[in-house]
Short mmCIF file of C-alpha atoms and ligand atoms in Angstrom, two decimals:
data_model
loop_
_atom_site.label_atom_id
_atom_site.label_comp_id
_atom_site.label_asym_id
_atom_site.label_seq_id
_atom_site.Cartn_x
_atom_site.Cartn_y
_atom_site.Cartn_z
CA UNK A 1 4.08 4.31 23.33
CA UNK A 2 3.60 0.58 22.09
CA UNK A 3 6.96 -1.06 21.85
CA UNK A 4 7.43 -4.87 21.80
CA UNK A 5 11.13 -4.84 22.60
CA UNK A 6 13.59 -2.77 24.45
CA UNK A 7 14.63 0.45 22.66
CA UNK A 8 18.31 -0.53 22.05
CA UNK A 9 17.12 -3.80 20.54
CA UNK A 10 14.63 -2.17 18.27
CA UNK A 11 17.35 0.42 17.10
CA UNK A 12 19.76 -2.36 16.29
CA UNK A 13 17.07 -4.05 14.23
CA UNK A 14 16.37 -0.82 12.06
CA UNK A 15 20.05 -0.27 11.87
CA UNK A 16 20.43 -3.82 10.49
CA UNK A 17 17.31 -3.13 8.11
CA UNK A 18 18.85 -0.01 6.86
CA UNK A 19 22.16 -1.73 6.09
CA UNK A 20 20.31 -4.58 4.26
CA UNK A 21 18.35 -2.08 2.26
CA UNK A 22 21.34 -0.09 1.27
CA UNK A 23 23.91 -2.99 0.70
CA UNK A 24 21.59 -5.71 -0.74
CA UNK A 25 18.31 -4.60 -1.85
CA UNK A 26 19.00 -1.15 -3.75
CA UNK A 27 21.71 -2.81 -5.77
CA UNK A 28 19.15 -5.34 -7.02
CA UNK A 29 16.97 -2.56 -8.34
CA UNK A 30 17.00 -2.63 -12.10
CA UNK A 31 14.96 0.31 -13.49
CA UNK A 32 14.96 -1.35 -16.98
CA UNK A 33 12.94 -4.26 -15.84
CA UNK A 34 10.66 -2.17 -13.33
CA UNK A 35 7.48 -3.16 -15.39
CA UNK A 36 8.47 -6.79 -15.80
CA UNK A 37 6.32 -8.42 -12.85
CA UNK A 38 8.23 -11.77 -13.27
CA UNK A 39 11.67 -10.23 -12.83
CA UNK A 40 10.42 -8.28 -9.87
CA UNK A 41 8.94 -11.29 -8.16
CA UNK A 42 12.23 -13.37 -8.75
CA UNK A 43 14.17 -10.77 -7.44
CA UNK A 44 12.19 -10.00 -4.29
CA UNK A 45 11.92 -13.76 -3.62
CA UNK A 46 15.68 -14.32 -3.65
CA UNK A 47 16.10 -11.17 -1.48
CA UNK A 48 13.51 -12.52 1.09
CA UNK A 49 15.77 -15.53 1.68
CA UNK A 50 18.75 -13.03 2.43
CA UNK A 51 16.51 -10.98 4.44
CA UNK A 52 15.56 -14.09 6.63
CA UNK A 53 19.30 -15.00 7.13
CA UNK A 54 19.76 -11.65 8.67
CA UNK A 55 16.78 -12.11 11.02
CA UNK A 56 14.63 -9.73 9.03
CA UNK A 57 11.00 -10.82 8.08
CA UNK A 58 7.41 -9.62 7.96
CA UNK A 59 6.94 -6.68 10.42
CA UNK A 60 3.44 -7.67 11.67
CA UNK A 61 3.80 -11.31 11.14
CA UNK A 62 3.76 -13.61 14.05
CA UNK A 63 7.24 -14.88 15.23
CA UNK A 64 6.07 -18.44 14.80
CA UNK A 65 5.70 -17.72 11.12
CA UNK A 66 9.12 -16.03 10.83
CA UNK A 67 7.53 -12.46 11.40
CA UNK A 68 8.69 -9.96 13.71
CA UNK A 69 5.36 -9.16 15.48
CA UNK A 70 5.97 -5.33 15.77
CA UNK A 71 3.47 -2.99 17.05
CA UNK A 72 2.12 -0.49 14.48
CA UNK A 73 4.19 2.29 16.11
CA UNK A 74 7.46 0.19 15.42
CA UNK A 75 6.33 -0.45 12.03
CA UNK A 76 6.54 3.32 11.31
CA UNK A 77 10.50 3.00 11.53
CA UNK A 78 10.53 -0.42 9.92
CA UNK A 79 8.46 0.44 6.96
CA UNK A 80 10.19 3.77 6.16
CA UNK A 81 13.52 1.87 5.84
CA UNK A 82 11.97 -0.90 3.99
CA UNK A 83 10.16 1.58 1.76
CA UNK A 84 13.52 3.45 0.68
CA UNK A 85 13.63 0.72 -1.94
CA UNK A 86 11.14 -0.21 -4.43
CA UNK A 87 11.72 -3.76 -3.61
CA UNK A 88 11.87 -3.49 0.19
CA UNK A 89 8.18 -4.06 1.01
CA UNK A 90 7.61 -7.13 -1.31
CA UNK A 91 10.90 -8.56 0.08
CA UNK A 92 9.89 -7.95 3.69
CA UNK A 93 6.16 -9.09 3.13
CA UNK A 94 4.67 -5.88 3.93
CA UNK A 95 3.41 -4.90 0.51
CA UNK A 96 -0.14 -4.56 -0.38
CA UNK A 97 -2.54 -6.44 -1.19
CA UNK A 98 -1.11 -9.22 1.03
CA UNK A 99 -0.37 -7.17 4.23
CA UNK A 100 -3.85 -5.52 4.54
CA UNK A 101 -5.55 -8.91 3.49
CA UNK A 102 -3.71 -10.57 6.22
CA UNK A 103 -4.67 -7.92 8.71
CA UNK A 104 -8.31 -8.19 7.60
CA UNK A 105 -8.55 -12.01 7.63
CA UNK A 106 -6.93 -12.09 10.95
CA UNK A 107 -10.06 -10.17 12.42
CA UNK A 108 -12.75 -11.69 10.20
CA UNK A 109 -11.77 -15.13 9.21
CA UNK A 110 -13.41 -18.38 10.66
CA UNK A 111 -11.22 -21.01 11.89
CA UNK A 112 -11.55 -22.97 8.77
CA UNK A 113 -10.80 -20.00 6.65
CA UNK A 114 -7.60 -19.05 8.79
CA UNK A 115 -6.23 -22.59 8.21
CA UNK A 116 -7.08 -22.74 4.44
CA UNK A 117 -6.30 -18.95 3.22
CA UNK A 118 -4.60 -16.98 6.22
CA UNK A 119 -2.01 -19.53 7.20
CA UNK A 120 -0.44 -19.86 3.68
CA UNK A 121 -0.47 -15.97 3.38
CA UNK A 122 1.45 -15.74 6.73
CA UNK A 123 3.81 -18.27 5.53
CA UNK A 124 4.36 -16.57 2.17
CA UNK A 125 3.39 -19.59 0.37
CA UNK A 126 0.19 -18.07 -1.23
CA UNK A 127 -0.84 -14.61 -2.52
CA UNK A 128 -4.19 -12.81 -2.36
CA UNK A 129 -5.99 -9.81 -3.99
CA UNK A 130 -8.74 -7.71 -3.00
CA UNK A 131 -11.36 -7.15 -5.49
CA UNK A 132 -13.76 -4.29 -4.93
CA UNK A 133 -13.28 -1.64 -7.54
CA UNK A 134 -15.50 -1.80 -10.84
CA UNK A 135 -15.62 0.13 -14.10
CA UNK A 136 -18.42 2.67 -14.69
CA UNK A 137 -21.18 2.36 -13.88
CA UNK A 138 -19.92 0.22 -10.82
CA UNK A 139 -18.20 1.05 -7.68
CA UNK A 140 -15.04 3.33 -7.61
CA UNK A 141 -14.95 6.27 -5.20
CA UNK A 142 -18.42 5.42 -4.06
CA UNK A 143 -18.64 2.02 -2.89
CA UNK A 144 -22.53 2.02 -2.79
CA UNK A 145 -22.46 1.77 -6.50
CA UNK A 146 -21.33 -1.73 -6.23
CA UNK A 147 -22.91 -4.06 -9.02
CA UNK A 148 -21.41 -7.33 -8.62
CA UNK A 149 -23.78 -9.65 -7.03
CA UNK A 150 -23.71 -12.76 -5.07
CA UNK A 151 -27.00 -14.89 -5.33
CA UNK A 152 -27.61 -17.41 -2.60
CA UNK A 153 -28.32 -20.97 -4.08
CA UNK A 154 -28.43 -24.33 -2.54
CA UNK A 155 -25.18 -24.91 -0.53
CA UNK A 156 -23.44 -21.60 -1.53
CA UNK A 157 -23.31 -18.41 -3.66
CA UNK A 158 -23.29 -17.52 -7.33
CA UNK A 159 -21.05 -14.57 -8.16
CA UNK A 160 -21.53 -12.25 -11.31
CA UNK A 161 -19.67 -9.01 -11.98
CA UNK A 162 -16.83 -7.14 -13.42
CA UNK A 163 -13.77 -5.69 -11.46
CA UNK A 164 -10.60 -3.76 -12.45
CA UNK A 165 -7.48 -2.52 -11.03
CA UNK A 166 -7.13 -5.39 -8.73
CA UNK A 167 -3.55 -5.33 -7.52
CA UNK A 168 -1.79 -8.67 -7.53
CA UNK A 169 -4.60 -10.70 -9.20
CA UNK A 170 -2.41 -12.13 -11.86
CA UNK A 171 -0.25 -13.93 -9.43
CA UNK A 172 -2.92 -14.43 -6.69
CA UNK A 173 -3.89 -17.82 -5.48
CA UNK A 174 -7.26 -16.51 -4.32
CA UNK A 175 -9.35 -13.30 -4.22
CA UNK A 176 -11.48 -11.51 -1.58
CA UNK A 177 -14.32 -10.33 -3.88
CA UNK A 178 -16.83 -7.82 -2.58
CA UNK A 179 -20.23 -8.55 -3.97
CA UNK A 180 -23.76 -7.47 -2.96
CA UNK A 181 -26.27 -10.05 -1.52
CA UNK A 182 -29.68 -9.32 -0.34
CA UNK A 183 -28.25 -8.02 2.98
CA UNK A 184 -25.77 -5.81 1.20
CA UNK A 185 -22.11 -5.72 0.13
CA UNK A 186 -20.33 -8.85 1.44
CA UNK A 187 -16.96 -10.40 1.20
CA UNK A 188 -16.31 -13.96 -0.47
CA UNK A 189 -13.20 -16.06 -0.90
CA UNK A 190 -12.62 -17.20 -4.51
CA UNK A 191 -10.05 -19.64 -5.46
CA UNK A 192 -8.11 -18.99 -8.67
CA UNK A 193 -9.31 -21.46 -11.18
CA UNK A 194 -12.87 -21.40 -9.83
CA UNK A 195 -15.10 -21.78 -13.01
CA UNK A 196 -16.58 -18.55 -13.89
CA UNK A 197 -13.69 -16.42 -12.48
CA UNK A 198 -11.63 -15.11 -15.16
CA UNK A 199 -8.56 -12.64 -15.19
CA UNK A 200 -9.18 -10.73 -18.45
CA UNK A 201 -6.04 -8.70 -18.71
CA UNK A 202 -3.40 -6.66 -16.79
CA UNK A 203 -4.42 -2.98 -17.01
CA UNK A 204 -1.13 -1.22 -17.87
CA UNK A 205 -0.26 1.46 -15.38
CA UNK A 206 2.58 3.94 -14.62
CA UNK A 207 3.41 2.05 -11.44
CA UNK A 208 6.79 0.49 -11.39
CA UNK A 209 8.04 -2.60 -9.42
CA UNK A 210 4.64 -4.10 -9.12
CA UNK A 211 4.11 -7.76 -8.61
CA UNK A 212 0.85 -9.31 -10.01
CA UNK A 213 -0.46 -6.44 -12.02
CA UNK A 214 -3.58 -4.49 -11.65
CA UNK A 215 -6.00 -6.74 -13.31
CA UNK A 216 -9.36 -6.72 -14.94
CA UNK A 217 -11.62 -9.69 -13.85
CA UNK A 218 -15.06 -10.99 -14.69
CA UNK A 219 -17.01 -13.23 -12.63
CA UNK A 220 -19.78 -15.03 -14.81
CA UNK A 221 -21.85 -17.68 -12.79
CA UNK A 222 -18.82 -18.14 -10.45
CA UNK A 223 -19.93 -20.67 -7.89
CA UNK A 224 -18.64 -20.86 -4.33
CA UNK A 225 -19.55 -22.76 -1.18
CA UNK A 226 -21.36 -21.36 1.79
CA UNK A 227 -18.03 -21.22 3.60
CA UNK A 228 -16.74 -18.72 1.35
CA UNK A 229 -18.56 -15.86 3.09
CA UNK A 230 -15.96 -13.86 5.12
CA UNK A 231 -17.17 -11.93 8.37
CA UNK A 232 -20.90 -10.98 8.53
CA UNK A 233 -23.16 -10.88 5.39
CA UNK A 234 -24.02 -7.27 4.49
CA UNK A 235 -21.09 -5.87 6.49
CA UNK A 236 -18.70 -5.70 3.52
CA UNK A 237 -18.06 -2.01 3.27
CA UNK A 238 -17.36 -1.74 7.27
CA UNK A 239 -14.96 -4.92 6.61
CA UNK A 240 -13.44 -2.83 3.61
CA UNK A 241 -12.88 0.22 5.82
CA UNK A 242 -11.15 -1.90 8.55
CA UNK A 243 -8.83 -3.31 5.82
CA UNK A 244 -8.19 0.18 4.30
CA UNK A 245 -7.41 1.95 7.59
CA UNK A 246 -4.22 -0.27 8.17
CA UNK A 247 -3.37 -0.38 4.43
CA UNK A 248 -3.41 3.43 4.17
CA UNK A 249 -1.14 3.58 7.03
CA UNK A 250 1.47 1.24 5.63
CA UNK A 251 1.38 3.18 2.49
CA UNK A 252 2.15 6.39 4.41
CA UNK A 253 5.15 4.77 6.30
CA UNK A 254 6.72 3.26 3.12
CA UNK A 255 6.14 6.32 0.89
CA UNK A 256 7.80 8.56 3.53
CA UNK A 257 11.03 6.41 2.89
CA UNK A 258 10.77 6.42 -0.84
CA UNK A 259 10.32 10.26 -0.93
CA UNK A 260 13.12 10.71 1.78
CA UNK A 261 15.43 8.65 -0.65
CA UNK A 262 14.46 10.88 -3.53
CA UNK A 263 15.67 13.97 -1.61
CA UNK A 264 18.70 12.31 -0.43
CA UNK A 265 19.51 11.88 -4.17
CA UNK A 266 18.81 15.59 -4.78
CA UNK A 267 20.73 16.85 -1.86
CA UNK A 268 23.78 14.91 -3.23
CA UNK A 269 23.30 16.35 -6.70
CA UNK A 270 22.88 19.92 -5.24
CA UNK A 271 26.06 19.84 -3.29
CA UNK A 272 28.25 18.88 -6.48
CA UNK A 273 26.42 20.67 -9.39
CA UNK A 274 27.49 24.22 -10.00
CA UNK A 275 25.33 27.02 -11.64
CA UNK A 276 25.84 30.78 -12.02
CA UNK A 277 29.16 30.70 -10.19
CA UNK A 278 27.90 28.63 -7.19
CA UNK A 279 26.96 25.12 -5.88
CA UNK A 280 22.98 24.69 -6.44
CA UNK A 281 23.21 23.95 -2.76
CA UNK A 282 24.02 27.71 -2.16
CA UNK A 283 21.18 29.19 -4.09
CA UNK A 284 18.43 30.01 -1.86
CA UNK A 285 15.60 28.65 -4.14
CA UNK A 286 17.08 25.34 -4.10
CA UNK A 287 17.58 25.55 -0.34
CA UNK A 288 13.99 26.44 0.08
CA UNK A 289 12.92 23.17 -1.78
CA UNK A 290 15.25 21.16 0.57
CA UNK A 291 13.96 22.84 3.62
CA UNK A 292 10.24 22.36 2.68
CA UNK A 293 10.86 18.66 1.80
CA UNK A 294 12.37 18.19 5.36
CA UNK A 295 9.29 20.25 6.86
CA UNK A 296 6.86 18.07 4.98
CA UNK A 297 8.49 14.65 5.78
CA UNK A 298 8.87 15.67 9.66
CA UNK A 299 5.09 16.46 9.65
CA UNK A 300 4.13 13.44 7.60
CA UNK A 301 6.05 11.31 9.99
CA UNK A 302 4.52 12.80 13.09
CA UNK A 303 1.05 12.37 11.66
CA UNK A 304 1.59 8.66 10.62
CA UNK A 305 3.11 7.98 14.04
CA UNK A 306 0.03 9.42 15.86
CA UNK A 307 -2.38 7.28 13.90
CA UNK A 308 -0.11 4.28 14.51
CA UNK A 309 -0.17 4.79 18.24
CA UNK A 310 -3.98 5.30 18.08
CA UNK A 311 -4.23 1.92 16.33
CA UNK A 312 -2.00 0.27 18.82
CA UNK A 313 -4.42 1.63 21.69
CA UNK A 314 -7.34 0.11 19.84
CA UNK A 315 -8.99 3.40 19.09
CA UNK A 316 -10.88 4.13 15.96
CA UNK A 317 -8.68 5.71 13.27
CA UNK A 318 -11.26 6.63 10.70
CA UNK A 319 -11.12 10.34 10.97
CA UNK A 320 -7.34 10.53 11.70
CA UNK A 321 -6.22 8.11 9.14
CA UNK A 322 -8.17 10.02 6.56
CA UNK A 323 -6.19 13.22 7.36
CA UNK A 324 -3.02 11.33 7.52
CA UNK A 325 -3.81 9.79 4.32
CA UNK A 326 -4.47 13.07 2.49
CA UNK A 327 -1.63 14.96 3.92
CA UNK A 328 1.24 12.30 3.52
CA UNK A 329 0.04 11.32 -0.08
CA UNK A 330 0.19 14.95 -1.17
CA UNK A 331 3.28 15.65 0.83
CA UNK A 332 5.51 12.82 -0.40
CA UNK A 333 4.40 13.74 -3.97
CA UNK A 334 5.62 17.16 -3.54
CA UNK A 335 8.88 16.23 -2.05
CA UNK A 336 9.60 13.70 -5.11
CA UNK A 337 8.45 16.55 -7.47
CA UNK A 338 11.13 18.91 -5.73
CA UNK A 339 13.81 16.13 -5.94
CA UNK A 340 13.13 15.90 -9.76
CA UNK A 341 13.43 19.76 -10.07
CA UNK A 342 16.64 20.03 -8.15
CA UNK A 343 18.21 17.33 -10.27
CA UNK A 344 17.35 18.95 -13.51
CA UNK A 345 17.33 16.70 -16.55
CA UNK A 346 19.04 13.95 -14.53
CA UNK A 347 15.94 13.90 -12.55
CA UNK A 348 13.65 13.11 -15.40
CA UNK A 349 16.09 10.40 -16.57
CA UNK A 350 16.22 6.86 -15.39
CA UNK A 351 19.93 7.15 -14.52
CA UNK A 352 18.67 7.86 -11.07
CA UNK A 353 15.31 6.57 -9.70
CA UNK A 354 13.72 10.13 -8.63
CA UNK A 355 11.44 10.14 -11.68
CA UNK A 356 10.37 6.55 -11.15
CA UNK A 357 9.76 7.55 -7.52
CA UNK A 358 7.55 10.30 -8.53
CA UNK A 359 5.60 7.80 -10.74
CA UNK A 360 5.21 5.43 -7.87
CA UNK A 361 3.97 8.00 -5.50
CA UNK A 362 1.42 9.59 -7.90
CA UNK A 363 -1.39 6.78 -7.55
CA UNK A 364 -1.45 7.11 -3.71
CA UNK A 365 -3.63 10.04 -4.23
CA UNK A 366 -6.16 8.03 -5.87
CA UNK A 367 -6.29 4.65 -4.21
CA UNK A 368 -7.16 3.76 -0.63
CA UNK A 369 -9.71 6.76 -1.27
CA UNK A 370 -9.15 10.08 -3.51
CA UNK A 371 -7.78 13.07 -1.66
CA UNK A 372 -11.17 14.76 -2.57
CA UNK A 373 -13.34 11.93 -1.18
CA UNK A 374 -11.35 11.98 2.06
CA UNK A 375 -11.64 15.69 2.18
CA UNK A 376 -15.39 15.48 1.78
CA UNK A 377 -15.62 12.93 4.35
CA UNK A 378 -13.41 14.88 6.97
CA UNK A 379 -15.44 18.04 6.42
CA UNK A 380 -18.67 16.06 6.78
CA UNK A 381 -17.74 14.47 10.30
CA UNK A 382 -16.19 17.77 11.53
CA UNK A 383 -19.50 19.72 10.51
CA UNK A 384 -21.84 17.06 11.65
CA UNK A 385 -20.09 16.45 15.05
CA UNK A 386 -18.86 20.20 15.49
CA UNK A 387 -15.32 18.95 15.87
CA UNK A 388 -12.71 21.43 16.77
CA UNK A 389 -9.82 21.86 14.10
C1 FAD B 1 -2.42 1.53 -8.68
C2 FAD B 1 -3.92 1.16 -8.14
C3 FAD B 1 -4.01 0.10 -7.52
C4 FAD B 1 -5.31 -0.30 -7.09
N1 FAD B 1 -5.60 -1.39 -6.61
C5 FAD B 1 -6.96 -1.78 -6.07
C6 FAD B 1 -7.04 -3.12 -5.55
O1 FAD B 1 -6.33 -3.92 -5.46
N2 FAD B 1 -8.43 -3.52 -5.25
C7 FAD B 1 -9.47 -2.54 -5.65
O2 FAD B 1 -10.67 -2.96 -5.38
N3 FAD B 1 -9.21 -1.53 -6.26
C8 FAD B 1 -7.88 -1.01 -6.51
N4 FAD B 1 -7.72 0.18 -7.05
C9 FAD B 1 -8.89 0.99 -7.47
C10 FAD B 1 -9.07 2.14 -6.53
O3 FAD B 1 -9.43 1.80 -5.29
C11 FAD B 1 -9.96 3.25 -7.15
O4 FAD B 1 -9.17 3.84 -8.25
C12 FAD B 1 -10.41 4.38 -6.27
O5 FAD B 1 -11.26 3.81 -5.33
C13 FAD B 1 -11.16 5.37 -7.10
O6 FAD B 1 -12.09 4.93 -7.86
P1 FAD B 1 -12.08 5.31 -9.53
O7 FAD B 1 -10.81 5.12 -9.97
O8 FAD B 1 -13.17 4.63 -10.17
O9 FAD B 1 -12.30 6.89 -9.43
P2 FAD B 1 -13.72 7.55 -9.83
O10 FAD B 1 -14.77 7.14 -8.85
O11 FAD B 1 -14.05 7.50 -11.15
O12 FAD B 1 -13.37 9.07 -9.25
C14 FAD B 1 -12.07 9.87 -10.29
C15 FAD B 1 -11.95 11.08 -9.47
O13 FAD B 1 -13.11 12.08 -9.24
C16 FAD B 1 -13.04 12.73 -7.98
N5 FAD B 1 -14.19 12.37 -7.18
C17 FAD B 1 -14.79 11.07 -6.95
N6 FAD B 1 -15.62 11.17 -6.05
C18 FAD B 1 -15.72 12.31 -5.45
C19 FAD B 1 -16.50 13.03 -4.54
N7 FAD B 1 -17.35 12.49 -3.77
N8 FAD B 1 -16.10 14.38 -4.35
C20 FAD B 1 -15.13 15.07 -5.03
N9 FAD B 1 -14.44 14.35 -5.94
C21 FAD B 1 -14.51 13.11 -6.31
C22 FAD B 1 -11.62 12.28 -7.50
O14 FAD B 1 -10.65 13.12 -7.90
C23 FAD B 1 -11.23 10.91 -8.11
O15 FAD B 1 -10.05 10.61 -8.29
C24 FAD B 1 -6.40 0.48 -7.46
C25 FAD B 1 -6.27 1.75 -8.03
C26 FAD B 1 -4.85 2.01 -8.63
C27 FAD B 1 -4.57 3.41 -9.27
#
């Protein structure tokens, strides 16, 4: 177990967070403006001040920066509560892309990069985005197909390429761009406004409550200094793996909270609505959906907790985080789908948030590695190393 504070103190923190989410964050969710990033950002910004007044801050942030300095294990409970609302992670500065970018820069940034890029991210005064995915024939599920290039020139690098689905890019102050040098894929910090770095458009998606869009970007002769290189040249895919492992875990934690909320709504409906002479909650096929949701979320929580403990212990989580990501991303979607089914037509409407929760959860089976790609990697490792199941 990895705990940064006594259990009673931690339980009080989680109770305070739950009350804050229920009493202050959820009432601010307006499903009609779920696709208006401006409104979502303004709302989350106002809520952040209210969170700080209640002693609630970024779970992994350092206390000196207003964060809570929680362990990964403690984050499981914190993120589950924060994740019950669409607005919770953005309010509590634990939403992607900022949170995984912070985690990666903490391990990879030089002292100068820490001062210029990491410190404002930690203070919440700047935003980042992470630009790796490219349209065909560039890198998607297969990062080895990376086509964006970084050419060494006198005093720096010149970047050329095409990226898309870059979350948060519309509002980012800088991007971490993955580009190929002679040594292989590498990371570069590119400031917004650098000549040759152009955000073409926001790619419209089914994802609600998103701040900063999922943008398409072109880099044309984009010149950055030698100090823009992050970590080791040629190690960009290893760096990306490191960034994604923590990111996946945070998604698992917060989406367990969102799926759990969908089922809470469905259970309330089932206990009040009648059909064929009985409450829905008295029909065994409805009961089976409720029971399966509880079983799936119980398993999802335990897998996530196990990976979090391994991360706290400094173990490699590559294999376990893949297994957890596949299971949790598919389980939370099944739970939300059952919640829609139990709620009937109401579940399809936007009078309750269950259909929006379903939409929010769908993309998790694709980003941070599609289920099929993780399954292929898990099987390859198991077969190559003769791992026991
Ligand atoms: C909401 C959202 C946010 C995102 N944010 C970011 C971001 O901030 N930064 C960023 O760089 N990228 C981001 N992405 C992109 C994401 O990382 C990619 O979508 C993902 O890597 C898959 O790449 P692709 O979409 O090109 O799918 P493709 O590579 O075209 O694959 C399509 C499908 O083919 C199947 N498939 C692919 N390879 C295999 C295989 N080896 N075996 C079996 N089946 C396979 C899978 O079912 C997969 O879903 C985001 C995507 C979404 C949807």
